[in-house]
CSV table of C-alpha atoms and ligand atoms in Angstrom, one decimal:
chain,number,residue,atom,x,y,z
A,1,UNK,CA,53.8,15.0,-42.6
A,2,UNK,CA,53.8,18.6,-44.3
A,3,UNK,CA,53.6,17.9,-47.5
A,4,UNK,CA,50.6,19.8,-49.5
A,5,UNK,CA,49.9,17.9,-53.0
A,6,UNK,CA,47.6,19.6,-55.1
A,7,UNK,CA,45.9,17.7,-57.9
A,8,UNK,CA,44.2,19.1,-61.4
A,9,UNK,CA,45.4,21.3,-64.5
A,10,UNK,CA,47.7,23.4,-64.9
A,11,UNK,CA,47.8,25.4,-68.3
A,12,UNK,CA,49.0,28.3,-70.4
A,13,UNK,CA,46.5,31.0,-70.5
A,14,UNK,CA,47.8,33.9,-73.4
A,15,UNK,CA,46.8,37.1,-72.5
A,16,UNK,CA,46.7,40.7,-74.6
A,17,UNK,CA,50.0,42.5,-74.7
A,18,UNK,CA,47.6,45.6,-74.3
A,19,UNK,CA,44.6,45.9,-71.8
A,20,UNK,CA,41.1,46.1,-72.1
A,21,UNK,CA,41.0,44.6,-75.7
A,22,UNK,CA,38.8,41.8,-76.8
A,23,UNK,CA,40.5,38.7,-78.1
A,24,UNK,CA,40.0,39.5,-81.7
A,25,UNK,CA,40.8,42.7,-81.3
A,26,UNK,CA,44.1,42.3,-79.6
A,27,UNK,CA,47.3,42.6,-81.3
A,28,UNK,CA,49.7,40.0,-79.2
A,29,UNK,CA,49.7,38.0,-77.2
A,30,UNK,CA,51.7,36.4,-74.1
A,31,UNK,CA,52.1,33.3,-72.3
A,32,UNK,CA,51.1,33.1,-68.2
A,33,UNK,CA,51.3,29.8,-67.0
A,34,UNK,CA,48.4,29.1,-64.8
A,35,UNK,CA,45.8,26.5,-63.5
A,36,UNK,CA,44.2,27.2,-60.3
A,37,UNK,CA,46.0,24.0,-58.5
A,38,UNK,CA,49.3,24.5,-60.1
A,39,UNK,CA,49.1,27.9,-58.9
A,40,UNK,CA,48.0,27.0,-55.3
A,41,UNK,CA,51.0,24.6,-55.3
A,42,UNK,CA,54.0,27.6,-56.7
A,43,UNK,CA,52.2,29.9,-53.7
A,44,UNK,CA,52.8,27.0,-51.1
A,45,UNK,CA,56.3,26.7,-51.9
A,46,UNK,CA,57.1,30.4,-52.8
A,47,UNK,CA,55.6,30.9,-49.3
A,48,UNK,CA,58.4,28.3,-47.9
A,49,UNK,CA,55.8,25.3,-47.3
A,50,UNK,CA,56.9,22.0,-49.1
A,51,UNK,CA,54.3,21.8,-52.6
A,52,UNK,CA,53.7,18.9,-55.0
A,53,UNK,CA,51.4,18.5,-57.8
A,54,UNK,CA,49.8,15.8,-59.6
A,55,UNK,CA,47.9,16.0,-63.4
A,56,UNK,CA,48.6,15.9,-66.7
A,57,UNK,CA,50.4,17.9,-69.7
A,58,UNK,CA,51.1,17.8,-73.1
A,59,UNK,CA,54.2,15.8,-74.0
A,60,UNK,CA,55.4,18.9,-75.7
A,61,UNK,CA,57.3,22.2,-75.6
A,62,UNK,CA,54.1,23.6,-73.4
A,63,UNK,CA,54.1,21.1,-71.4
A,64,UNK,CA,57.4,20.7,-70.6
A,65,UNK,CA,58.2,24.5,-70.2
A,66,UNK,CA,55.4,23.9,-67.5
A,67,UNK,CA,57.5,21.0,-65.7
A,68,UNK,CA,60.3,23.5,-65.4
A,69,UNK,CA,58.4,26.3,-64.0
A,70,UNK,CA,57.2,23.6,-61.1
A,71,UNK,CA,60.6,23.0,-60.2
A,72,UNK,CA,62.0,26.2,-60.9
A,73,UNK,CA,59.1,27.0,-57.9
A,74,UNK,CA,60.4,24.2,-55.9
A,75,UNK,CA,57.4,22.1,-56.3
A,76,UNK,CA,57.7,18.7,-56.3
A,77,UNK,CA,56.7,17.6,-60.1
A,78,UNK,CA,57.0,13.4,-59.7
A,79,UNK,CA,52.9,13.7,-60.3
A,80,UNK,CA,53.2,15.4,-63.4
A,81,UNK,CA,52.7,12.8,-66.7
A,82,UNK,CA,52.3,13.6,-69.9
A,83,UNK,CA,50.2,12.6,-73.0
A,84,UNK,CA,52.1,12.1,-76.2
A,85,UNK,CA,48.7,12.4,-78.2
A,86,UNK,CA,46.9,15.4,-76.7
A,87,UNK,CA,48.3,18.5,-76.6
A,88,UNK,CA,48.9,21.0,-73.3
A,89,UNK,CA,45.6,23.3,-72.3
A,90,UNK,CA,46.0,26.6,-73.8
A,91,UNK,CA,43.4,29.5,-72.6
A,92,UNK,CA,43.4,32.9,-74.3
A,93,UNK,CA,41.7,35.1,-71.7
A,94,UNK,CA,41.3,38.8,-71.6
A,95,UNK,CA,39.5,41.2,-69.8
A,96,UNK,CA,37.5,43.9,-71.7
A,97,UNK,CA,37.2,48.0,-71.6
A,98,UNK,CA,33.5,46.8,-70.6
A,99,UNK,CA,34.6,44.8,-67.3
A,100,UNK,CA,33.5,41.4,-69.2
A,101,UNK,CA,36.0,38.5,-69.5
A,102,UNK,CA,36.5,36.7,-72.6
A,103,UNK,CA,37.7,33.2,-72.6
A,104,UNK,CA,38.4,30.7,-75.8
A,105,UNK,CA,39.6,27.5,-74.1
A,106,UNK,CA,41.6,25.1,-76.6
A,107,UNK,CA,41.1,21.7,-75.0
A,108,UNK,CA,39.5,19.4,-77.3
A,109,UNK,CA,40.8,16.9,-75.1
A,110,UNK,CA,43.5,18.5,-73.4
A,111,UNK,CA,46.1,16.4,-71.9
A,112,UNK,CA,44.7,17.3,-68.4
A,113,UNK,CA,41.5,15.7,-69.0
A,114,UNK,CA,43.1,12.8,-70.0
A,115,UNK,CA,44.5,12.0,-66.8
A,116,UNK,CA,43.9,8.3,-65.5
A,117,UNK,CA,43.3,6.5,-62.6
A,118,UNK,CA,46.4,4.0,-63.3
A,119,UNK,CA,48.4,7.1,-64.3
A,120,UNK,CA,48.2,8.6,-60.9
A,121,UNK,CA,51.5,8.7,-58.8
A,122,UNK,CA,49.6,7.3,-55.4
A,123,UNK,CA,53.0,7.6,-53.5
A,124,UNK,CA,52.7,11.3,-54.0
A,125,UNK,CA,48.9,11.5,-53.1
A,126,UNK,CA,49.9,8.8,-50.1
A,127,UNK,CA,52.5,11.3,-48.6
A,128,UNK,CA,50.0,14.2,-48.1
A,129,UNK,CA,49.2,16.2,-44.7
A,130,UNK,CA,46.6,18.4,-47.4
A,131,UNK,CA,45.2,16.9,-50.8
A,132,UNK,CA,43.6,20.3,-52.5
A,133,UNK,CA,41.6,20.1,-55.6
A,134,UNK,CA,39.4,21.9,-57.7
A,135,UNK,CA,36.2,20.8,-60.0
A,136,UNK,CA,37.8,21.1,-63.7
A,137,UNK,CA,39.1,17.9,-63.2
A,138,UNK,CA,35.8,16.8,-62.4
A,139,UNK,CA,34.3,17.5,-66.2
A,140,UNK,CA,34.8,15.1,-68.4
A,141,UNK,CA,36.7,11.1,-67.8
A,142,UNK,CA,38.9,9.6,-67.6
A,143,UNK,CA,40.2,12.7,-65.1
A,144,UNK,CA,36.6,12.5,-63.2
A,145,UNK,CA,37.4,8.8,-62.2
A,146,UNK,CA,41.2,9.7,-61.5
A,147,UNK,CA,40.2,12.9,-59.5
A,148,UNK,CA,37.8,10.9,-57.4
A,149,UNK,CA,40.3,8.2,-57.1
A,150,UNK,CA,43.1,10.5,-55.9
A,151,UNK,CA,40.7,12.0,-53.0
A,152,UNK,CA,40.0,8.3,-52.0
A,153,UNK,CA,43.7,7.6,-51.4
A,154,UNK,CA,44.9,11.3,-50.1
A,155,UNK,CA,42.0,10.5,-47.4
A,156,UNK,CA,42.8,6.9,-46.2
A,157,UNK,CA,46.3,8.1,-46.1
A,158,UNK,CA,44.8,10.5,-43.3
A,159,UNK,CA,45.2,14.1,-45.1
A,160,UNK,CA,42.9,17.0,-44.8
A,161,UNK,CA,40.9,17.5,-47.8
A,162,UNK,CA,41.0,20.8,-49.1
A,163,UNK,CA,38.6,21.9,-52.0
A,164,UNK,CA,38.2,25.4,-53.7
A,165,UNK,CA,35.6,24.8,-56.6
A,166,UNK,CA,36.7,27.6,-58.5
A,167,UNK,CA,34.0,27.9,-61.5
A,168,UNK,CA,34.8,28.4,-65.1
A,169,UNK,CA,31.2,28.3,-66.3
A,170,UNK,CA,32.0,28.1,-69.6
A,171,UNK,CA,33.8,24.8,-69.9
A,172,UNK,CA,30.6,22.7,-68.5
A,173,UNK,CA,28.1,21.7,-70.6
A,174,UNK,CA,25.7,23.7,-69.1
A,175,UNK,CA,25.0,25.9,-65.5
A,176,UNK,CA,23.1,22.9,-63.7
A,177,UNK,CA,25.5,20.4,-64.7
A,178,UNK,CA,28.3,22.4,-63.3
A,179,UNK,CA,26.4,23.2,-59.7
A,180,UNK,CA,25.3,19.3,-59.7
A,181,UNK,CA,29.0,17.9,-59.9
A,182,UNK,CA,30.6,20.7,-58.0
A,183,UNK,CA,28.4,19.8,-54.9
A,184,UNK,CA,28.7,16.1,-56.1
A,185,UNK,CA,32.0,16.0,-53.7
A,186,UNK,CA,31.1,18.8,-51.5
A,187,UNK,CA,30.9,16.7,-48.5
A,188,UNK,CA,34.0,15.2,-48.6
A,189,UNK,CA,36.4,18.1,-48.0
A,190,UNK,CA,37.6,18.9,-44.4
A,191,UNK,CA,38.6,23.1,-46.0
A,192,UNK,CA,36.6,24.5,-48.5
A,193,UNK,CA,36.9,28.3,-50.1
A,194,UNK,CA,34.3,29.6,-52.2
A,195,UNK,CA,34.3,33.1,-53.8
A,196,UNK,CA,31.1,35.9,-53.3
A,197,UNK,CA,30.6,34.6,-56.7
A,198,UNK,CA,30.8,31.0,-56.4
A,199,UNK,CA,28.4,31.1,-53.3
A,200,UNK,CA,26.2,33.2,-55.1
A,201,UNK,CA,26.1,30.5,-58.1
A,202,UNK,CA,25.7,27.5,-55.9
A,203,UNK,CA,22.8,29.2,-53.1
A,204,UNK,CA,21.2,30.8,-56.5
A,205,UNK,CA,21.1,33.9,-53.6
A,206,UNK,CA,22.2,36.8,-53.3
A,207,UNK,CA,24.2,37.3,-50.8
A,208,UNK,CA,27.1,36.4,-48.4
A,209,UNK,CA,24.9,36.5,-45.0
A,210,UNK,CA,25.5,33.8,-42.5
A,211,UNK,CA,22.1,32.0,-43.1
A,212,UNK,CA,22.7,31.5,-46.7
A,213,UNK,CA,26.6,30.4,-46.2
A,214,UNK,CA,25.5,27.7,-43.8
A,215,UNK,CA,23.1,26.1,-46.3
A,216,UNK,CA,26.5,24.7,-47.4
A,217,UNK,CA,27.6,24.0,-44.0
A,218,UNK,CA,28.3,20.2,-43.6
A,219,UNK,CA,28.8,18.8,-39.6
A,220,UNK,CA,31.8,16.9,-40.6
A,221,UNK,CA,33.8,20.1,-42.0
A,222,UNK,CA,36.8,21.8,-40.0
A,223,UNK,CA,36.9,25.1,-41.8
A,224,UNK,CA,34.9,27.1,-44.9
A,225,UNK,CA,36.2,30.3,-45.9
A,226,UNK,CA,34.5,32.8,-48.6
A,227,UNK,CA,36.3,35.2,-50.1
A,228,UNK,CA,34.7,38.7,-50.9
A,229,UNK,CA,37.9,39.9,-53.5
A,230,UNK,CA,39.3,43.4,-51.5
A,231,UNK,CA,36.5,43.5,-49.1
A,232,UNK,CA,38.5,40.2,-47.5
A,233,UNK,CA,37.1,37.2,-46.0
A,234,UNK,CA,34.2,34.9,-43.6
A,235,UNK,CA,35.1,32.4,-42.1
A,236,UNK,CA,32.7,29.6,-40.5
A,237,UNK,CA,34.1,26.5,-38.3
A,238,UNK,CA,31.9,24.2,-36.2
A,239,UNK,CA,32.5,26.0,-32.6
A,240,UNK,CA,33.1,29.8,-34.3
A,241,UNK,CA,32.5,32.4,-36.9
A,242,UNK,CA,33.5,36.0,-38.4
A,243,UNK,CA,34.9,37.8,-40.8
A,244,UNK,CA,38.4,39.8,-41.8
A,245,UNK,CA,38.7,42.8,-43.6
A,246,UNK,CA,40.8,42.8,-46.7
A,247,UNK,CA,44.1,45.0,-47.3
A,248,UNK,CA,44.1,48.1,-49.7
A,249,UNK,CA,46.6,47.9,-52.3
A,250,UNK,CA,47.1,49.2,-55.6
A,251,UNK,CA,45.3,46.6,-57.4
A,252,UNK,CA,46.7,45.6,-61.3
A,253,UNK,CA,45.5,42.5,-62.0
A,254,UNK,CA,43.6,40.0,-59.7
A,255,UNK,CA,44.5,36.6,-61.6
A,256,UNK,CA,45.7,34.1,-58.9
A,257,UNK,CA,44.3,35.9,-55.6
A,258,UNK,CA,42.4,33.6,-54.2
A,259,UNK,CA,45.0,31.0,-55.4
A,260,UNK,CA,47.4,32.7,-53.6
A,261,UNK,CA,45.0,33.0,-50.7
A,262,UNK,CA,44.6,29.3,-50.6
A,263,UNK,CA,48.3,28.7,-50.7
A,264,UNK,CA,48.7,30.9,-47.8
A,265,UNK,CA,45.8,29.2,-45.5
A,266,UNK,CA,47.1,25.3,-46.2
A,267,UNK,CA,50.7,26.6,-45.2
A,268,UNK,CA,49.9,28.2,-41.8
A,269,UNK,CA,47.3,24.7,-41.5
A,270,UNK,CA,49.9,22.0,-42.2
A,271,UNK,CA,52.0,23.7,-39.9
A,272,UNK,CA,50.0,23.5,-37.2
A,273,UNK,CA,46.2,22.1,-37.4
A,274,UNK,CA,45.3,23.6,-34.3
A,275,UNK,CA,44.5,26.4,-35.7
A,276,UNK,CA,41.2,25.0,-37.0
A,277,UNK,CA,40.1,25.2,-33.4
A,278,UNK,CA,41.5,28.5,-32.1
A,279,UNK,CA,39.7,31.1,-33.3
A,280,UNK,CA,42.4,33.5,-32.2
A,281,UNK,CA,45.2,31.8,-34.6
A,282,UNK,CA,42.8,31.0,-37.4
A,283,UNK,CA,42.1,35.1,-37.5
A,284,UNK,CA,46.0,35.6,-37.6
A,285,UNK,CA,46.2,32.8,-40.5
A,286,UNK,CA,43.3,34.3,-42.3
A,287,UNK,CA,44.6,37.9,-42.5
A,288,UNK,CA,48.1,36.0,-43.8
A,289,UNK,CA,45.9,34.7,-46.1
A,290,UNK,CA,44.2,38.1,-47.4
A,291,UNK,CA,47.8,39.7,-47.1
A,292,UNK,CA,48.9,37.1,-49.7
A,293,UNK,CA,45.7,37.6,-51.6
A,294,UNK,CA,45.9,41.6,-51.7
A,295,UNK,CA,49.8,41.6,-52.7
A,296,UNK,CA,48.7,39.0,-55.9
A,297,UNK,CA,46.8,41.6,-57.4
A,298,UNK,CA,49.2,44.1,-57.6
A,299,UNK,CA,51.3,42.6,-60.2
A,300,UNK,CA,50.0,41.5,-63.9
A,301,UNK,CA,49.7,37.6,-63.7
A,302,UNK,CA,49.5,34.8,-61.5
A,303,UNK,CA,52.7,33.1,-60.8
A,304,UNK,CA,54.5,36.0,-60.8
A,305,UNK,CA,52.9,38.0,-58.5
A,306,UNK,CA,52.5,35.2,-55.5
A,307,UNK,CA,54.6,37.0,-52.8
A,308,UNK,CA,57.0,35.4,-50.1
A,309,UNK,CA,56.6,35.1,-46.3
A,310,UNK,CA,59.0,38.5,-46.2
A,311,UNK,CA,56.5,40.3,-48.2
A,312,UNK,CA,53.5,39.0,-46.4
A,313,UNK,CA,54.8,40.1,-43.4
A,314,UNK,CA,55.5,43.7,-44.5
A,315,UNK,CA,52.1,44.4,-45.3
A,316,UNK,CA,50.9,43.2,-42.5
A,317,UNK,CA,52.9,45.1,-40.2
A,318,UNK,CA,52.1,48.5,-42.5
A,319,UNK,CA,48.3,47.6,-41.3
B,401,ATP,P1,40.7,34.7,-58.4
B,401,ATP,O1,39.7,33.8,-59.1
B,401,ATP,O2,40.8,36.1,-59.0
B,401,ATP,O3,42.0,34.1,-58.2
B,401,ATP,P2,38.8,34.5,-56.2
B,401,ATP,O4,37.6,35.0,-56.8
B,401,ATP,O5,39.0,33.0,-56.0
B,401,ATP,O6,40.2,35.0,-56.9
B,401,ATP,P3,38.9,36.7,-54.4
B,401,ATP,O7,37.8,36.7,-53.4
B,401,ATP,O8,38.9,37.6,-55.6
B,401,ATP,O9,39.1,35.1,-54.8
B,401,ATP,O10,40.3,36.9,-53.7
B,401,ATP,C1,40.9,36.1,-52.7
B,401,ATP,C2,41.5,37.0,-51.6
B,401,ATP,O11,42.5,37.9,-52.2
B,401,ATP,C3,40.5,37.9,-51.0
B,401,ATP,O12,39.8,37.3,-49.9
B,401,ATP,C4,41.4,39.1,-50.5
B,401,ATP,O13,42.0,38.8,-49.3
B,401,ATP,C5,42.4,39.2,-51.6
B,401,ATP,N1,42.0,40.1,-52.7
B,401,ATP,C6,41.4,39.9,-53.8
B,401,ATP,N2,41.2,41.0,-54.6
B,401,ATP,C7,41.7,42.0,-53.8
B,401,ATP,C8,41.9,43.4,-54.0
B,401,ATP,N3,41.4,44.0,-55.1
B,401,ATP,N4,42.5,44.1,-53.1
B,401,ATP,C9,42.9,43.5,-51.9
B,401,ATP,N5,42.8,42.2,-51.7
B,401,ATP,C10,42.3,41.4,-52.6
């Protein structure tokens, strides 16, 4: 089994054809596909590992233009259904001359969050070394139910969980609703990866020192990873723990990094688990990982900026 099925939404965010405008002020707009798991999925395959992903989309031109860039990718798409009522997520997102980013999310349902349990293709999820997932899907039902339903399959099939939270504060009704449902299903995932920011949110502390990681440490995990954006990444396992320093590149844009991050870690996992016990080959997976990360930022977008093994290589050999 090497097959690493990612589950949750995948959507169009339209950014500003000029930077550091706000969203009324900008002048254009255009289309990046995203969706953290979507994009953890294109990374996977773009990196040579075998990718499938399972939600939902708009029967329409969105929706179906998002179809094609999964195959186009070579990621598996027979998860994908689509909602002939709601229309495909749309997010216009841009980041300001002040360093604040503006978001207007048009999903009022979405068909992501329409997802159901009876909807979801289990001989996908069935066939999965890694399940990975986020918490958007986690929101609102009928997706909560088909989320929690696809975890319960992907792990009596005997795959590795793999769970990267990645908040977007402003779609939950409110800050301790979000931190009470992300942790809701924290215990079940074998991988997690949490951002500075994300650790920061769910300790309500300060900081990225070891004592205040391990307050999310759970016995049963293999592997959690937090990611500290060009300063690189900790690691914590149950027998070992450290930390990576990042790669400097020229950095454009970071959309996608940690997505790309991600992609890179379950590759080098499914293709050979013993890594979560060596400490020696996790540290070579992990710089990968932050290779991946760092060459993601140096182009404008997400999908088109996740890099190939070839390119990962090169910048780790310049280092
Ligand atoms: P995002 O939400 O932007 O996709 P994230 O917040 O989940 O990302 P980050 O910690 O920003 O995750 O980035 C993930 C990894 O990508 C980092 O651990 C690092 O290896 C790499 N990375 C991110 N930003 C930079 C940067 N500016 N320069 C070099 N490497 C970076």
């Amino acid at each position: 089994k090497d097959l690493i099925v990612s589950f949750g939404e995948m959507l169009i965010d339209f950014v500003p054809t000029v930077s550091g405008v706000s969203l009324a002020e900008a002048p254009g707009f255009i289309k990046a596909p995203g969706g953290a798991p979507a994009n953890v999925a294109i990374a996977v395959a773009r990196l040579g590992g075998r990718a499938a992903f399972v939600g939902k989309l708009g029967d329409d031109e969105f929706g179906r233009m998002l179809a094609g860039i999964l195959r186009d990718n070579g990621v598996d798409d027979g998860g994908v259904s689509f909602d002939t009522g709601a229309r495909t997520a749309l997010a216009f997102v841009t980041l300001r001359a002040d360093g604040e980013r503006e978001f207007m999310f048009y999903r009022n349902p979405s068909a992501d969050m329409l997802l159901t349990e009876g909807e979801l293709n289990l001989d996908v999820i069935k066939r999965a070394a890694v399940f990975h997932y986020g918490s958007i899907s986690l929101i609102t039902e009928p997706c909560r139910s088909a989320h929690l339903k696809a975890m319960e399959v992907a792990r009596q099939a005997g795959a590795l969980l793999s769970y990267d939270p990645n908040l977007r504060l402003p779609l939950w009704p409110s800050a301790e609703e979000a931190r009470e449902q992300i942790l809701s299903i924290w215990d079940e995932a074998d991988i997690i990866k949490v951002s500075d920011v994300e650790l920061e949110f769910l300790t309500g502390q300060e900081s990225v020192e070891d004592d205040v990681v391990l307050t999310l440490w759970r016995p049963a995990f293999k592997l959690l990873v937090v990611t500290l954006g060009e300063k690189g990444c900790k690691y914590y396992t149950k027998d070992f723990r450290g930390s990576l320093d990042g790669y400097a590149v020229d950095t454009v844009d970071t959309t996608g990094a940690g997505d790309a991050f991600v992609g890179a870690m379950l590759t080098k996992i499914v293709d050979d688990q013993s890594v979560l016990q060596d400490e020696g080959k996790l540290r070579e997976v992990l710089k990968f990982a932050n290779a991946c990360g760092a060459i993601t930022t140096t182009e404008k977008g997400a999908i088109p900026a996740l890099p190939s093994e070839p390119a990962a290589v090169k910048l780790l050999k310049r280092n």
